PDB file of C-alpha atoms in Angstrom:
ATOM      1  CA  MET E   1       9.707 -49.663 204.865  1.00  0.00           C
ATOM      2  CA  LYS E   2      11.437 -46.665 204.087  1.00  0.00           C
ATOM      3  CA  ARG E   3      10.653 -43.016 205.247  1.00  0.00           C
ATOM      4  CA  TYR E   4      10.968 -39.520 204.115  1.00  0.00           C
ATOM      5  CA  ALA E   5      11.284 -36.043 205.216  1.00  0.00           C
ATOM      6  CA  VAL E   6      11.466 -33.389 203.433  1.00  0.00           C
ATOM      7  CA  TYR E   7      14.531 -30.533 204.798  1.00  0.00           C
ATOM      8  CA  ALA E   8      16.132 -26.903 204.633  1.00  0.00           C
ATOM      9  CA  VAL E   9      19.932 -28.364 204.407  1.00  0.00           C
ATOM     10  CA  PRO E  10      22.139 -25.440 203.791  1.00  0.00           C
ATOM     11  CA  GLY E  11      25.796 -25.504 202.765  1.00  0.00           C
ATOM     12  CA  ILE E  12      24.114 -28.501 201.134  1.00  0.00           C
ATOM     13  CA  ASN E  13      26.222 -28.377 197.738  1.00  0.00           C
ATOM     14  CA  ALA E  14      30.138 -26.813 197.243  1.00  0.00           C
ATOM     15  CA  GLU E  15      29.299 -23.504 195.542  1.00  0.00           C
ATOM     16  CA  GLU E  16      26.796 -22.307 198.264  1.00  0.00           C
ATOM     17  CA  ALA E  17      27.012 -19.119 199.756  1.00  0.00           C
ATOM     18  CA  ALA E  18      30.332 -19.346 202.553  1.00  0.00           C
ATOM     19  CA  GLU E  19      28.099 -18.455 205.149  1.00  0.00           C
ATOM     20  CA  ALA E  20      26.356 -21.514 204.376  1.00  0.00           C
ATOM     21  CA  ILE E  21      29.163 -23.997 203.604  1.00  0.00           C
ATOM     22  CA  LEU E  22      30.447 -22.562 207.086  1.00  0.00           C
ATOM     23  CA  LEU E  23      27.087 -23.425 209.636  1.00  0.00           C
ATOM     24  CA  ARG E  24      27.097 -27.219 207.853  1.00  0.00           C
ATOM     25  CA  THR E  25      30.764 -27.334 208.241  1.00  0.00           C
ATOM     26  CA  ALA E  26      30.089 -26.481 211.944  1.00  0.00           C
ATOM     27  CA  VAL E  27      27.671 -28.770 212.270  1.00  0.00           C
ATOM     28  CA  ASP E  28      29.153 -31.792 211.325  1.00  0.00           C
ATOM     29  CA  ASP E  29      32.002 -31.280 213.207  1.00  0.00           C
ATOM     30  CA  TRP E  30      30.243 -30.772 216.200  1.00  0.00           C
ATOM     31  CA  TYR E  31      28.381 -34.648 215.268  1.00  0.00           C
ATOM     32  CA  GLY E  32      31.986 -35.669 215.159  1.00  0.00           C
ATOM     33  CA  ARG E  33      33.532 -34.594 218.275  1.00  0.00           C
ATOM     34  CA  PRO E  34      33.919 -38.413 219.994  1.00  0.00           C
ATOM     35  CA  GLU E  35      33.232 -37.228 223.897  1.00  0.00           C
ATOM     36  CA  PHE E  36      29.873 -35.951 222.553  1.00  0.00           C
ATOM     37  CA  GLY E  37      28.903 -38.835 220.699  1.00  0.00           C
ATOM     38  CA  ASP E  38      26.632 -40.573 223.362  1.00  0.00           C
ATOM     39  CA  LEU E  39      24.673 -37.160 223.577  1.00  0.00           C
ATOM     40  CA  THR E  40      24.565 -36.362 219.418  1.00  0.00           C
ATOM     41  CA  MET E  41      24.048 -39.845 218.460  1.00  0.00           C
ATOM     42  CA  ASP E  42      19.928 -39.664 217.213  1.00  0.00           C
ATOM     43  CA  ALA E  43      20.665 -35.629 215.860  1.00  0.00           C
ATOM     44  CA  GLN E  44      23.778 -37.708 213.988  1.00  0.00           C
ATOM     45  CA  ARG E  45      21.708 -40.326 212.901  1.00  0.00           C
ATOM     46  CA  TYR E  46      18.770 -37.876 211.108  1.00  0.00           C
ATOM     47  CA  GLY E  47      21.708 -35.570 209.676  1.00  0.00           C
ATOM     48  CA  PHE E  48      22.388 -31.696 209.619  1.00  0.00           C
ATOM     49  CA  HIS E  49      19.130 -30.426 208.787  1.00  0.00           C
ATOM     50  CA  ALA E  50      16.192 -28.506 210.032  1.00  0.00           C
ATOM     51  CA  THR E  51      12.537 -30.559 208.929  1.00  0.00           C
ATOM     52  CA  LEU E  52       9.862 -28.991 206.706  1.00  0.00           C
ATOM     53  CA  LYS E  53       8.183 -32.305 206.492  1.00  0.00           C
ATOM     54  CA  ALA E  54       8.687 -34.262 209.155  1.00  0.00           C
ATOM     55  CA  PRO E  55       9.338 -38.411 208.477  1.00  0.00           C
ATOM     56  CA  PHE E  56       6.552 -40.276 207.004  1.00  0.00           C
ATOM     57  CA  HIS E  57       5.582 -43.628 204.560  1.00  0.00           C
ATOM     58  CA  LEU E  58       4.355 -43.101 201.513  1.00  0.00           C
ATOM     59  CA  ALA E  59       0.939 -42.860 201.659  1.00  0.00           C
ATOM     60  CA  ALA E  60      -0.987 -45.948 198.862  1.00  0.00           C
ATOM     61  CA  GLY E  61      -0.311 -45.062 195.258  1.00  0.00           C
ATOM     62  CA  ARG E  62       2.300 -42.310 195.026  1.00  0.00           C
ATOM     63  CA  THR E  63       6.522 -43.161 194.594  1.00  0.00           C
ATOM     64  CA  GLU E  64       9.541 -41.915 195.015  1.00  0.00           C
ATOM     65  CA  THR E  65       9.726 -40.237 192.307  1.00  0.00           C
ATOM     66  CA  GLN E  66       6.504 -38.586 191.963  1.00  0.00           C
ATOM     67  CA  LEU E  67       7.671 -36.977 195.439  1.00  0.00           C
ATOM     68  CA  CYS E  68      11.315 -36.065 193.890  1.00  0.00           C
ATOM     69  CA  ALA E  69       9.394 -34.300 191.227  1.00  0.00           C
ATOM     70  CA  ALA E  70       6.679 -33.028 193.424  1.00  0.00           C
ATOM     71  CA  ALA E  71      10.047 -31.460 195.133  1.00  0.00           C
ATOM     72  CA  ASP E  72      10.605 -29.730 192.011  1.00  0.00           C
ATOM     73  CA  ALA E  73       7.594 -28.246 191.151  1.00  0.00           C
ATOM     74  CA  PHE E  74       7.611 -26.685 194.923  1.00  0.00           C
ATOM     75  CA  ALA E  75      11.132 -25.590 195.179  1.00  0.00           C
ATOM     76  CA  ALA E  76      11.432 -24.065 191.252  1.00  0.00           C
ATOM     77  CA  ALA E  77       7.793 -21.318 192.412  1.00  0.00           C
ATOM     78  CA  ARG E  78      10.228 -19.932 195.361  1.00  0.00           C
ATOM     79  CA  GLY E  79      13.124 -18.017 196.026  1.00  0.00           C
ATOM     80  CA  PRO E  80      15.857 -17.867 198.462  1.00  0.00           C
ATOM     81  CA  VAL E  81      14.750 -17.390 201.557  1.00  0.00           C
ATOM     82  CA  VAL E  82      17.642 -16.536 205.026  1.00  0.00           C
ATOM     83  CA  ILE E  83      17.631 -18.253 208.563  1.00  0.00           C
ATOM     84  CA  PRO E  84      18.643 -15.303 210.282  1.00  0.00           C
ATOM     85  CA  ALA E  85      20.822 -15.312 212.459  1.00  0.00           C
ATOM     86  CA  PRO E  86      21.114 -18.851 214.003  1.00  0.00           C
ATOM     87  CA  ALA E  87      22.594 -19.492 217.340  1.00  0.00           C
ATOM     88  CA  PRO E  88      22.516 -22.250 220.229  1.00  0.00           C
ATOM     89  CA  THR E  89      19.983 -22.235 222.909  1.00  0.00           C
ATOM     90  CA  ALA E  90      18.286 -25.010 224.945  1.00  0.00           C
ATOM     91  CA  MET E  91      15.207 -26.690 224.004  1.00  0.00           C
ATOM     92  CA  GLY E  92      13.530 -28.575 226.120  1.00  0.00           C
ATOM     93  CA  ASN E  93      16.415 -30.767 226.995  1.00  0.00           C
ATOM     94  CA  PHE E  94      18.041 -30.895 223.862  1.00  0.00           C
ATOM     95  CA  ARG E  95      20.077 -28.198 222.126  1.00  0.00           C
ATOM     96  CA  ALA E  96      19.577 -26.672 218.890  1.00  0.00           C
ATOM     97  CA  LEU E  97      20.593 -24.098 216.875  1.00  0.00           C
ATOM     98  CA  VAL E  98      17.651 -21.550 216.497  1.00  0.00           C
ATOM     99  CA  PRO E  99      16.894 -18.442 214.041  1.00  0.00           C
ATOM    100  CA  GLY E 100      17.975 -14.915 216.588  1.00  0.00           C
ATOM    101  CA  ARG E 101      15.257 -12.893 214.323  1.00  0.00           C
ATOM    102  CA  ASP E 102      11.764 -13.476 213.936  1.00  0.00           C
ATOM    103  CA  PRO E 103      12.026 -16.292 210.599  1.00  0.00           C
ATOM    104  CA  GLU E 104       9.295 -15.673 209.392  1.00  0.00           C
ATOM    105  CA  GLY E 105      10.045 -16.286 205.245  1.00  0.00           C
ATOM    106  CA  LEU E 106      10.653 -20.043 207.234  1.00  0.00           C
ATOM    107  CA  ALA E 107       7.840 -20.341 208.960  1.00  0.00           C
ATOM    108  CA  ALA E 108       5.694 -20.029 205.663  1.00  0.00           C
ATOM    109  CA  LEU E 109       7.971 -22.344 203.907  1.00  0.00           C
ATOM    110  CA  ALA E 110       7.425 -24.774 206.001  1.00  0.00           C
ATOM    111  CA  ALA E 111       3.619 -23.606 206.026  1.00  0.00           C
ATOM    112  CA  ASP E 112       3.428 -24.334 202.664  1.00  0.00           C
ATOM    113  CA  ALA E 113       5.403 -27.526 202.733  1.00  0.00           C
ATOM    114  CA  LEU E 114       3.746 -29.229 204.940  1.00  0.00           C
ATOM    115  CA  ARG E 115       0.744 -28.970 203.031  1.00  0.00           C
ATOM    116  CA  GLU E 116       1.961 -29.418 200.051  1.00  0.00           C
ATOM    117  CA  PHE E 117       3.681 -32.934 201.007  1.00  0.00           C
ATOM    118  CA  GLU E 118       0.590 -34.095 202.880  1.00  0.00           C
ATOM    119  CA  GLY E 119      -0.871 -36.141 199.784  1.00  0.00           C
ATOM    120  CA  PHE E 120       2.661 -38.137 199.820  1.00  0.00           C
ATOM    121  CA  ARG E 121       2.133 -39.307 203.277  1.00  0.00           C
ATOM    122  CA  ALA E 122       0.672 -42.847 204.322  1.00  0.00           C
ATOM    123  CA  PRO E 123      -1.403 -42.625 207.543  1.00  0.00           C
ATOM    124  CA  LEU E 124      -0.217 -43.257 210.684  1.00  0.00           C
ATOM    125  CA  ASN E 125      -0.264 -46.665 211.901  1.00  0.00           C
ATOM    126  CA  GLU E 126      -0.347 -48.019 216.063  1.00  0.00           C
ATOM    127  CA  GLY E 127       3.056 -48.207 216.192  1.00  0.00           C
ATOM    128  CA  ASP E 128       3.585 -44.523 214.790  1.00  0.00           C
ATOM    129  CA  ILE E 129       0.980 -43.203 216.778  1.00  0.00           C
ATOM    130  CA  ARG E 130       2.475 -44.807 219.952  1.00  0.00           C
ATOM    131  CA  ARG E 131       5.655 -43.799 220.419  1.00  0.00           C
ATOM    132  CA  ARG E 132       4.860 -40.388 219.768  1.00  0.00           C
ATOM    133  CA  ARG E 133       2.689 -40.518 223.120  1.00  0.00           C
ATOM    134  CA  PRO E 134      -0.113 -38.265 222.136  1.00  0.00           C
ATOM    135  CA  GLU E 135      -1.893 -38.745 225.463  1.00  0.00           C
ATOM    136  CA  LEU E 136       1.154 -36.621 226.864  1.00  0.00           C
ATOM    137  CA  MET E 137       0.763 -33.602 224.255  1.00  0.00           C
ATOM    138  CA  GLU E 138      -0.894 -30.551 225.397  1.00  0.00           C
ATOM    139  CA  ARG E 139      -4.388 -30.053 223.659  1.00  0.00           C
ATOM    140  CA  ARG E 140      -3.270 -28.031 220.651  1.00  0.00           C
ATOM    141  CA  GLU E 141      -0.392 -30.623 219.675  1.00  0.00           C
ATOM    142  CA  ARG E 142      -2.638 -32.944 220.110  1.00  0.00           C
ATOM    143  CA  GLU E 143      -5.191 -31.747 217.159  1.00  0.00           C
ATOM    144  CA  LEU E 144      -1.742 -30.734 215.213  1.00  0.00           C
ATOM    145  CA  PHE E 145      -0.871 -34.478 215.517  1.00  0.00           C
ATOM    146  CA  GLU E 146      -4.017 -36.167 214.706  1.00  0.00           C
ATOM    147  CA  HIS E 147      -4.410 -34.129 211.751  1.00  0.00           C
ATOM    148  CA  TRP E 148      -0.822 -33.696 209.653  1.00  0.00           C
ATOM    149  CA  GLY E 149       0.709 -36.711 212.030  1.00  0.00           C
ATOM    150  CA  TYR E 150       3.401 -34.937 214.045  1.00  0.00           C
ATOM    151  CA  PRO E 151       2.696 -31.864 216.645  1.00  0.00           C
ATOM    152  CA  TYR E 152       5.437 -29.835 215.783  1.00  0.00           C
ATOM    153  CA  VAL E 153       3.942 -27.317 212.425  1.00  0.00           C
ATOM    154  CA  LEU E 154       2.243 -24.300 211.635  1.00  0.00           C
ATOM    155  CA  ASP E 155       1.668 -22.789 215.455  1.00  0.00           C
ATOM    156  CA  LYS E 156       3.767 -24.491 216.920  1.00  0.00           C
ATOM    157  CA  PHE E 157       6.293 -24.926 214.695  1.00  0.00           C
ATOM    158  CA  LEU E 158      10.242 -23.976 215.662  1.00  0.00           C
ATOM    159  CA  PHE E 159      12.806 -23.436 212.971  1.00  0.00           C
ATOM    160  CA  HIS E 160      16.234 -25.398 214.471  1.00  0.00           C
ATOM    161  CA  PHE E 161      18.905 -27.617 213.604  1.00  0.00           C
ATOM    162  CA  THR E 162      19.382 -29.656 216.353  1.00  0.00           C
ATOM    163  CA  LEU E 163      22.669 -30.305 218.299  1.00  0.00           C
ATOM    164  CA  THR E 164      21.981 -33.336 220.895  1.00  0.00           C
ATOM    165  CA  GLY E 165      19.517 -35.285 222.418  1.00  0.00           C
ATOM    166  CA  ASP E 166      18.212 -34.811 226.018  1.00  0.00           C
ATOM    167  CA  VAL E 167      21.413 -33.581 228.029  1.00  0.00           C
ATOM    168  CA  PRO E 168      21.618 -34.819 231.868  1.00  0.00           C
ATOM    169  CA  LEU E 169      20.933 -32.267 235.010  1.00  0.00           C
ATOM    170  CA  GLU E 170      24.449 -32.690 235.452  1.00  0.00           C
ATOM    171  CA  ARG E 171      26.197 -32.007 231.925  1.00  0.00           C
ATOM    172  CA  THR E 172      23.933 -28.944 230.671  1.00  0.00           C
ATOM    173  CA  ALA E 173      26.818 -26.832 231.872  1.00  0.00           C
ATOM    174  CA  GLU E 174      29.237 -28.913 229.896  1.00  0.00           C
ATOM    175  CA  ILE E 175      27.442 -29.379 227.572  1.00  0.00           C
ATOM    176  CA  ASP E 176      26.411 -25.194 227.603  1.00  0.00           C
ATOM    177  CA  VAL E 177      30.282 -24.551 227.476  1.00  0.00           C
ATOM    178  CA  ALA E 178      31.089 -26.486 224.400  1.00  0.00           C
ATOM    179  CA  ILE E 179      28.343 -25.483 222.302  1.00  0.00           C
ATOM    180  CA  LYS E 180      29.178 -21.787 222.583  1.00  0.00           C
ATOM    181  CA  ASP E 181      32.655 -21.990 222.260  1.00  0.00           C
ATOM    182  CA  HIS E 182      32.627 -24.440 218.866  1.00  0.00           C
ATOM    183  CA  PHE E 183      29.910 -22.538 217.567  1.00  0.00           C
ATOM    184  CA  ASP E 184      31.486 -19.361 217.776  1.00  0.00           C
ATOM    185  CA  GLY E 185      32.531 -18.179 214.998  1.00  0.00           C
ATOM    186  CA  VAL E 186      29.156 -19.027 213.082  1.00  0.00           C
ATOM    187  CA  SER E 187      26.909 -17.437 215.899  1.00  0.00           C
ATOM    188  CA  GLY E 188      24.582 -14.676 214.716  1.00  0.00           C
ATOM    189  CA  VAL E 189      25.584 -15.091 211.066  1.00  0.00           C
ATOM    190  CA  ASP E 190      22.825 -14.029 208.478  1.00  0.00           C
ATOM    191  CA  VAL E 191      22.227 -17.607 206.442  1.00  0.00           C
ATOM    192  CA  PRO E 192      21.165 -18.548 203.034  1.00  0.00           C
ATOM    193  CA  LEU E 193      18.594 -20.830 202.249  1.00  0.00           C
ATOM    194  CA  THR E 194      18.527 -21.799 198.304  1.00  0.00           C
ATOM    195  CA  ALA E 195      17.217 -25.094 198.442  1.00  0.00           C
ATOM    196  CA  ILE E 196      14.841 -27.999 199.333  1.00  0.00           C
ATOM    197  CA  ALA E 197      16.577 -31.814 200.101  1.00  0.00           C
ATOM    198  CA  ILE E 198      14.524 -34.532 200.051  1.00  0.00           C
ATOM    199  CA  SER E 199      16.175 -37.027 202.802  1.00  0.00           C
ATOM    200  CA  VAL E 200      15.104 -41.059 202.921  1.00  0.00           C
ATOM    201  CA  GLU E 201      15.703 -43.919 205.847  1.00  0.00           C
ATOM    202  CA  PRO E 202      16.267 -47.055 203.792  1.00  0.00           C
ATOM    203  CA  LYS E 203      14.883 -49.039 206.237  1.00  0.00           C
ATOM    204  CA  PRO E 204      13.957 -48.775 210.088  1.00  0.00           C
ATOM    205  CA  GLY E 205      16.607 -47.379 212.729  1.00  0.00           C
ATOM    206  CA  ALA E 206      19.438 -46.917 209.811  1.00  0.00           C
ATOM    207  CA  ALA E 207      20.717 -43.800 209.147  1.00  0.00           C
ATOM    208  CA  PHE E 208      18.531 -40.703 207.214  1.00  0.00           C
ATOM    209  CA  GLU E 209      20.408 -39.904 204.357  1.00  0.00           C
ATOM    210  CA  ILE E 210      20.026 -37.139 200.958  1.00  0.00           C
ATOM    211  CA  LEU E 211      17.970 -38.913 198.410  1.00  0.00           C
ATOM    212  CA  SER E 212      16.980 -35.402 196.404  1.00  0.00           C
ATOM    213  CA  VAL E 213      18.205 -31.755 196.125  1.00  0.00           C
ATOM    214  CA  HIS E 214      15.439 -29.428 194.178  1.00  0.00           C
ATOM    215  CA  PRO E 215      16.749 -25.647 194.175  1.00  0.00           C
ATOM    216  CA  PHE E 216      14.865 -22.504 194.517  1.00  0.00           C
ATOM    217  CA  ALA E 217      14.307 -20.153 191.216  1.00  0.00           C
ATOM    218  CA  ALA E 218      17.279 -18.958 190.475  1.00  0.00           C
ATOM    219  CA  HIS E 219      19.852 -21.738 191.183  1.00  0.00           C
ATOM    220  CA  THR E 220      21.160 -24.619 188.980  1.00  0.00           C
ATOM    221  CA  ALA E 221      20.306 -27.803 189.852  1.00  0.00           C
ATOM    222  CA  LEU E 222      21.791 -30.486 191.835  1.00  0.00           C
ATOM    223  CA  GLU E 223      23.060 -33.817 191.027  1.00  0.00           C
ATOM    224  CA  THR E 224      22.205 -35.444 194.147  1.00  0.00           C
ATOM    225  CA  THR E 225      25.710 -38.103 193.351  1.00  0.00           C
ATOM    226  CA  ASP E 226      27.878 -34.556 194.848  1.00  0.00           C
ATOM    227  CA  VAL E 227      25.710 -34.498 197.056  1.00  0.00           C
ATOM    228  CA  PRO E 228      27.259 -35.244 200.647  1.00  0.00           C
ATOM    229  CA  HIS E 229      25.521 -36.016 203.941  1.00  0.00           C
ATOM    230  CA  SER E 230      25.706 -36.851 207.129  1.00  0.00           C
ATOM    231  CA  SER E 231      25.836 -40.367 208.836  1.00  0.00           C
TER     232      SER E 231
END
């Protein structure tokens, strides 16, 4: 069964700002480095993105066409926002690009997306719940998980672009040096975000693919067939 997600993907189209294109290219090149393939495998599967609405199955009676139409309306009511000075950092055991200043506009965007698309989310099944291991979550995370199907939302939300999975302790120095060097040319540079994307996992375990792109107000509609994506 397909899963869908609402993503922020700067540089999704060739006409975007140079800063957005450079960031996306840098991340795609990072994913392509074979010496770190074992650590970037999961990040590659989900593709370059920051999550606004975590992957979900469609609720009964909802369709893909309706989801895309809702994304059109959601994006058309908003203007572009800035991803302020993203730079690599450790998030627990994994590595990610995280805004270097308060991303107030991004947090508001994610909170709005969380609520706006909640009606499209099917309730979690028992397998989904077991995989998330809610018994290990802190109290607030478990409350959010039970209500929204994902624990890292609202006051627990942190906008980020995932670069690796869990990094073994013995490889942290190697990875941190490699990431710093790789992203040196794009770290700390403000990046415009001009659209949201609906991404789809065609079948369990498959790579997520960009299904449709939904520009914010004042941006020309993009043709889905022309949108590049990570696999």
